[in-house]
Amino acid sequence: SALVGPAQAGGAVQMQFLQSMLPGVIRMMTAVRLIDEIAGIRTVGRWEDERIGLRVATPIGKAELYGDITNIPLASYGTALEYRHIVRFEQGFQVGKLEDARQSLEGYNAAEEKRRSATESLDMARNRLGFFGFNGGANLTYGLLNDPSLPAYQTATAAWPGATWAQVIGDLQRMISALETQSAGNFQDDMRVTLVLPLGYRAVMNKMNPVSAVGETVRDWLVAQMPNIRFIYAPEFVGANAAANVAYMFIENMG
């Protein structure tokens, strides 16, 4: 009596017996989060606070010509308070015993992976808030890209990826001049300056001066003007202003 069954190749071995798993886990990478590097981070206040305040002082005074019997003019200052509201996020995770046991058989630590995911999602929410703020009616929480105290955008001579070295330098000179005039001359060349550019603009900083014999790049020119400048490339600056890319230059240690 013949045994009839599915046709198989002679000596066939199931695939699961012919594989070896590498140790560790390859985790998918998310976009870089740079708000702390750009704007800085500071822990202030109490956890139950609803808003954070900032005191502003404006000097007031006018010197008068000296006189033996005249009244002495007195200087003073004006006060103001600037507020920003607090936005709270929450994120949790849960791991069941059966889930943990089954995941560990496959080589995963469920609690570790979910804890990592929860931490990263909170960090992503805070990063987005730092760039774009939070719209909540009377809420006064603005971001780096929409704070009302920011000056108006200026249009570049030409889109930098396709612009010439001279055109990019000309736009940067306008930015430096704006810092000087807006600071009423308090800007000095040795101050720490940050230039935030859209992600993918590293090549713009490497554009070379066509008439330079030493291969001078845009970055070289900027560092020569301001030795303490640093460059940051942020994905949030891509298409940030009505689908147009933006660049920020600001002084870090004014005053």
JSON list of C-alpha atoms in Angstrom, two decimals, residues 29-140:
[
{"chain": "A", "resi": 29, "resn": "MET", "atom": "CA", "xyz": [15.08, 56.10, 14.06]},
{"chain": "A", "resi": 30, "resn": "THR", "atom": "CA", "xyz": [12.84, 59.16, 14.40]},
{"chain": "A", "resi": 31, "resn": "ALA", "atom": "CA", "xyz": [13.58, 62.71, 13.25]},
{"chain": "A", "resi": 32, "resn": "VAL", "atom": "CA", "xyz": [16.13, 64.62, 15.29]},
{"chain": "A", "resi": 33, "resn": "ARG", "atom": "CA", "xyz": [14.74, 66.83, 18.08]},
{"chain": "A", "resi": 34, "resn": "LEU", "atom": "CA", "xyz": [16.71, 70.07, 18.46]},
{"chain": "A", "resi": 35, "resn": "ILE", "atom": "CA", "xyz": [14.58, 72.55, 20.41]},
{"chain": "A", "resi": 36, "resn": "ASP", "atom": "CA", "xyz": [16.76, 72.17, 23.53]},
{"chain": "A", "resi": 37, "resn": "GLU", "atom": "CA", "xyz": [19.94, 72.74, 21.52]},
{"chain": "A", "resi": 38, "resn": "ILE", "atom": "CA", "xyz": [18.48, 75.82, 19.83]},
{"chain": "A", "resi": 39, "resn": "ALA", "atom": "CA", "xyz": [16.52, 77.53, 22.61]},
{"chain": "A", "resi": 40, "resn": "GLY", "atom": "CA", "xyz": [18.03, 75.88, 25.67]},
{"chain": "A", "resi": 41, "resn": "ILE", "atom": "CA", "xyz": [16.19, 74.18, 28.52]},
{"chain": "A", "resi": 42, "resn": "ARG", "atom": "CA", "xyz": [15.66, 75.19, 32.14]},
{"chain": "A", "resi": 43, "resn": "THR", "atom": "CA", "xyz": [13.63, 73.67, 34.96]},
{"chain": "A", "resi": 44, "resn": "VAL", "atom": "CA", "xyz": [11.69, 76.38, 36.82]},
{"chain": "A", "resi": 45, "resn": "GLY", "atom": "CA", "xyz": [8.60, 76.83, 38.96]},
{"chain": "A", "resi": 46, "resn": "ARG", "atom": "CA", "xyz": [6.40, 74.25, 40.65]},
{"chain": "A", "resi": 47, "resn": "TRP", "atom": "CA", "xyz": [4.71, 71.30, 39.02]},
{"chain": "A", "resi": 48, "resn": "GLU", "atom": "CA", "xyz": [1.25, 72.62, 39.91]},
{"chain": "A", "resi": 49, "resn": "ASP", "atom": "CA", "xyz": [1.82, 76.07, 38.33]},
{"chain": "A", "resi": 50, "resn": "GLU", "atom": "CA", "xyz": [-0.39, 77.23, 35.48]},
{"chain": "A", "resi": 51, "resn": "ARG", "atom": "CA", "xyz": [1.96, 79.76, 33.90]},
{"chain": "A", "resi": 52, "resn": "ILE", "atom": "CA", "xyz": [5.51, 81.10, 34.03]},
{"chain": "A", "resi": 53, "resn": "GLY", "atom": "CA", "xyz": [6.22, 84.83, 34.34]},
{"chain": "A", "resi": 54, "resn": "LEU", "atom": "CA", "xyz": [9.19, 86.93, 33.28]},
{"chain": "A", "resi": 55, "resn": "ARG", "atom": "CA", "xyz": [9.97, 90.36, 34.72]},
{"chain": "A", "resi": 56, "resn": "VAL", "atom": "CA", "xyz": [10.90, 93.12, 32.27]},
{"chain": "A", "resi": 57, "resn": "ALA", "atom": "CA", "xyz": [12.57, 96.36, 33.39]},
{"chain": "A", "resi": 58, "resn": "THR", "atom": "CA", "xyz": [12.90, 99.46, 31.19]},
{"chain": "A", "resi": 59, "resn": "PRO", "atom": "CA", "xyz": [15.28, 102.23, 32.37]},
{"chain": "A", "resi": 60, "resn": "ILE", "atom": "CA", "xyz": [13.82, 105.73, 32.58]},
{"chain": "A", "resi": 61, "resn": "GLY", "atom": "CA", "xyz": [15.89, 108.85, 33.09]},
{"chain": "A", "resi": 62, "resn": "LYS", "atom": "CA", "xyz": [17.16, 112.06, 31.54]},
{"chain": "A", "resi": 63, "resn": "ALA", "atom": "CA", "xyz": [20.29, 113.79, 32.76]},
{"chain": "A", "resi": 64, "resn": "GLU", "atom": "CA", "xyz": [20.06, 117.60, 33.20]},
{"chain": "A", "resi": 65, "resn": "LEU", "atom": "CA", "xyz": [22.72, 120.29, 33.33]},
{"chain": "A", "resi": 66, "resn": "TYR", "atom": "CA", "xyz": [24.22, 120.73, 36.77]},
{"chain": "A", "resi": 67, "resn": "GLY", "atom": "CA", "xyz": [23.08, 123.61, 38.90]},
{"chain": "A", "resi": 68, "resn": "ASP", "atom": "CA", "xyz": [24.06, 124.60, 42.46]},
{"chain": "A", "resi": 69, "resn": "ILE", "atom": "CA", "xyz": [20.47, 125.05, 43.60]},
{"chain": "A", "resi": 70, "resn": "THR", "atom": "CA", "xyz": [18.51, 123.05, 41.05]},
{"chain": "A", "resi": 71, "resn": "ASN", "atom": "CA", "xyz": [16.67, 119.87, 41.87]},
{"chain": "A", "resi": 72, "resn": "ILE", "atom": "CA", "xyz": [18.50, 116.65, 41.08]},
{"chain": "A", "resi": 73, "resn": "PRO", "atom": "CA", "xyz": [16.72, 114.70, 38.30]},
{"chain": "A", "resi": 74, "resn": "LEU", "atom": "CA", "xyz": [15.97, 111.17, 39.41]},
{"chain": "A", "resi": 75, "resn": "ALA", "atom": "CA", "xyz": [16.22, 108.08, 37.31]},
{"chain": "A", "resi": 76, "resn": "SER", "atom": "CA", "xyz": [13.76, 105.23, 37.60]},
{"chain": "A", "resi": 77, "resn": "TYR", "atom": "CA", "xyz": [12.53, 102.24, 35.63]},
{"chain": "A", "resi": 78, "resn": "GLY", "atom": "CA", "xyz": [9.32, 100.91, 34.18]},
{"chain": "A", "resi": 79, "resn": "THR", "atom": "CA", "xyz": [8.12, 97.42, 34.89]},
{"chain": "A", "resi": 80, "resn": "ALA", "atom": "CA", "xyz": [6.21, 94.85, 32.88]},
{"chain": "A", "resi": 81, "resn": "LEU", "atom": "CA", "xyz": [5.44, 91.16, 33.18]},
{"chain": "A", "resi": 82, "resn": "GLU", "atom": "CA", "xyz": [5.54, 88.69, 30.30]},
{"chain": "A", "resi": 83, "resn": "TYR", "atom": "CA", "xyz": [3.72, 85.38, 30.70]},
{"chain": "A", "resi": 84, "resn": "ARG", "atom": "CA", "xyz": [3.72, 82.00, 29.02]},
{"chain": "A", "resi": 85, "resn": "HIS", "atom": "CA", "xyz": [1.23, 79.29, 29.94]},
{"chain": "A", "resi": 86, "resn": "ILE", "atom": "CA", "xyz": [2.15, 75.72, 30.78]},
{"chain": "A", "resi": 87, "resn": "VAL", "atom": "CA", "xyz": [1.08, 72.84, 28.55]},
{"chain": "A", "resi": 88, "resn": "ARG", "atom": "CA", "xyz": [1.04, 69.34, 30.06]},
{"chain": "A", "resi": 89, "resn": "PHE", "atom": "CA", "xyz": [1.29, 66.04, 28.21]},
{"chain": "A", "resi": 90, "resn": "GLU", "atom": "CA", "xyz": [0.86, 62.52, 29.51]},
{"chain": "A", "resi": 91, "resn": "GLN", "atom": "CA", "xyz": [1.82, 59.12, 28.16]},
{"chain": "A", "resi": 92, "resn": "GLY", "atom": "CA", "xyz": [1.69, 55.66, 29.70]},
{"chain": "A", "resi": 93, "resn": "PHE", "atom": "CA", "xyz": [2.26, 52.01, 28.82]},
{"chain": "A", "resi": 94, "resn": "GLN", "atom": "CA", "xyz": [1.07, 48.62, 30.00]},
{"chain": "A", "resi": 95, "resn": "VAL", "atom": "CA", "xyz": [2.66, 45.20, 29.83]},
{"chain": "A", "resi": 96, "resn": "GLY", "atom": "CA", "xyz": [0.77, 41.98, 30.57]},
{"chain": "A", "resi": 97, "resn": "LYS", "atom": "CA", "xyz": [2.48, 38.88, 31.98]},
{"chain": "A", "resi": 98, "resn": "LEU", "atom": "CA", "xyz": [1.51, 36.71, 29.03]},
{"chain": "A", "resi": 99, "resn": "GLU", "atom": "CA", "xyz": [2.54, 39.41, 26.58]},
{"chain": "A", "resi": 100, "resn": "ASP", "atom": "CA", "xyz": [5.91, 39.81, 28.31]},
{"chain": "A", "resi": 101, "resn": "ALA", "atom": "CA", "xyz": [6.51, 36.06, 28.29]},
{"chain": "A", "resi": 102, "resn": "ARG", "atom": "CA", "xyz": [5.68, 35.69, 24.61]},
{"chain": "A", "resi": 103, "resn": "GLN", "atom": "CA", "xyz": [7.70, 38.74, 23.56]},
{"chain": "A", "resi": 104, "resn": "SER", "atom": "CA", "xyz": [10.72, 37.53, 25.51]},
{"chain": "A", "resi": 105, "resn": "LEU", "atom": "CA", "xyz": [10.61, 34.25, 23.58]},
{"chain": "A", "resi": 106, "resn": "GLU", "atom": "CA", "xyz": [11.05, 36.31, 20.41]},
{"chain": "A", "resi": 107, "resn": "GLY", "atom": "CA", "xyz": [13.91, 38.30, 21.92]},
{"chain": "A", "resi": 108, "resn": "TYR", "atom": "CA", "xyz": [12.11, 41.49, 22.96]},
{"chain": "A", "resi": 109, "resn": "ASN", "atom": "CA", "xyz": [11.89, 43.14, 26.37]},
{"chain": "A", "resi": 110, "resn": "ALA", "atom": "CA", "xyz": [8.33, 44.49, 26.21]},
{"chain": "A", "resi": 111, "resn": "ALA", "atom": "CA", "xyz": [8.64, 46.78, 29.24]},
{"chain": "A", "resi": 112, "resn": "GLU", "atom": "CA", "xyz": [11.91, 48.30, 28.02]},
{"chain": "A", "resi": 113, "resn": "GLU", "atom": "CA", "xyz": [10.63, 48.87, 24.48]},
{"chain": "A", "resi": 114, "resn": "LYS", "atom": "CA", "xyz": [7.34, 50.43, 25.63]},
{"chain": "A", "resi": 115, "resn": "ARG", "atom": "CA", "xyz": [9.11, 52.59, 28.20]},
{"chain": "A", "resi": 116, "resn": "ARG", "atom": "CA", "xyz": [11.43, 53.83, 25.49]},
{"chain": "A", "resi": 117, "resn": "SER", "atom": "CA", "xyz": [8.46, 54.53, 23.20]},
{"chain": "A", "resi": 118, "resn": "ALA", "atom": "CA", "xyz": [6.60, 56.45, 25.92]},
{"chain": "A", "resi": 119, "resn": "THR", "atom": "CA", "xyz": [9.64, 58.58, 26.74]},
{"chain": "A", "resi": 120, "resn": "GLU", "atom": "CA", "xyz": [10.28, 59.32, 23.08]},
{"chain": "A", "resi": 121, "resn": "SER", "atom": "CA", "xyz": [6.67, 60.30, 22.38]},
{"chain": "A", "resi": 122, "resn": "LEU", "atom": "CA", "xyz": [6.72, 62.78, 25.28]},
{"chain": "A", "resi": 123, "resn": "ASP", "atom": "CA", "xyz": [9.98, 64.23, 24.00]},
{"chain": "A", "resi": 124, "resn": "MET", "atom": "CA", "xyz": [8.52, 64.56, 20.50]},
{"chain": "A", "resi": 125, "resn": "ALA", "atom": "CA", "xyz": [5.46, 66.40, 21.87]},
{"chain": "A", "resi": 126, "resn": "ARG", "atom": "CA", "xyz": [7.64, 68.83, 23.84]},
{"chain": "A", "resi": 127, "resn": "ASN", "atom": "CA", "xyz": [9.90, 69.39, 20.82]},
{"chain": "A", "resi": 128, "resn": "ARG", "atom": "CA", "xyz": [6.93, 70.19, 18.58]},
{"chain": "A", "resi": 129, "resn": "LEU", "atom": "CA", "xyz": [5.52, 72.55, 21.20]},
{"chain": "A", "resi": 130, "resn": "GLY", "atom": "CA", "xyz": [8.87, 74.34, 21.36]},
{"chain": "A", "resi": 131, "resn": "PHE", "atom": "CA", "xyz": [8.79, 75.03, 17.63]},
{"chain": "A", "resi": 132, "resn": "PHE", "atom": "CA", "xyz": [5.08, 75.65, 16.96]},
{"chain": "A", "resi": 133, "resn": "GLY", "atom": "CA", "xyz": [3.56, 76.58, 20.34]},
{"chain": "A", "resi": 134, "resn": "PHE", "atom": "CA", "xyz": [0.10, 75.56, 21.49]},
{"chain": "A", "resi": 135, "resn": "ASN", "atom": "CA", "xyz": [-3.18, 77.17, 20.42]},
{"chain": "A", "resi": 136, "resn": "GLY", "atom": "CA", "xyz": [-5.67, 76.97, 23.28]},
{"chain": "A", "resi": 137, "resn": "GLY", "atom": "CA", "xyz": [-7.89, 80.06, 23.18]},
{"chain": "A", "resi": 138, "resn": "ALA", "atom": "CA", "xyz": [-6.45, 82.55, 25.68]},
{"chain": "A", "resi": 139, "resn": "ASN", "atom": "CA", "xyz": [-3.36, 80.40, 26.01]},
{"chain": "A", "resi": 140, "resn": "LEU", "atom": "CA", "xyz": [-0.07, 82.31, 25.71]}
]
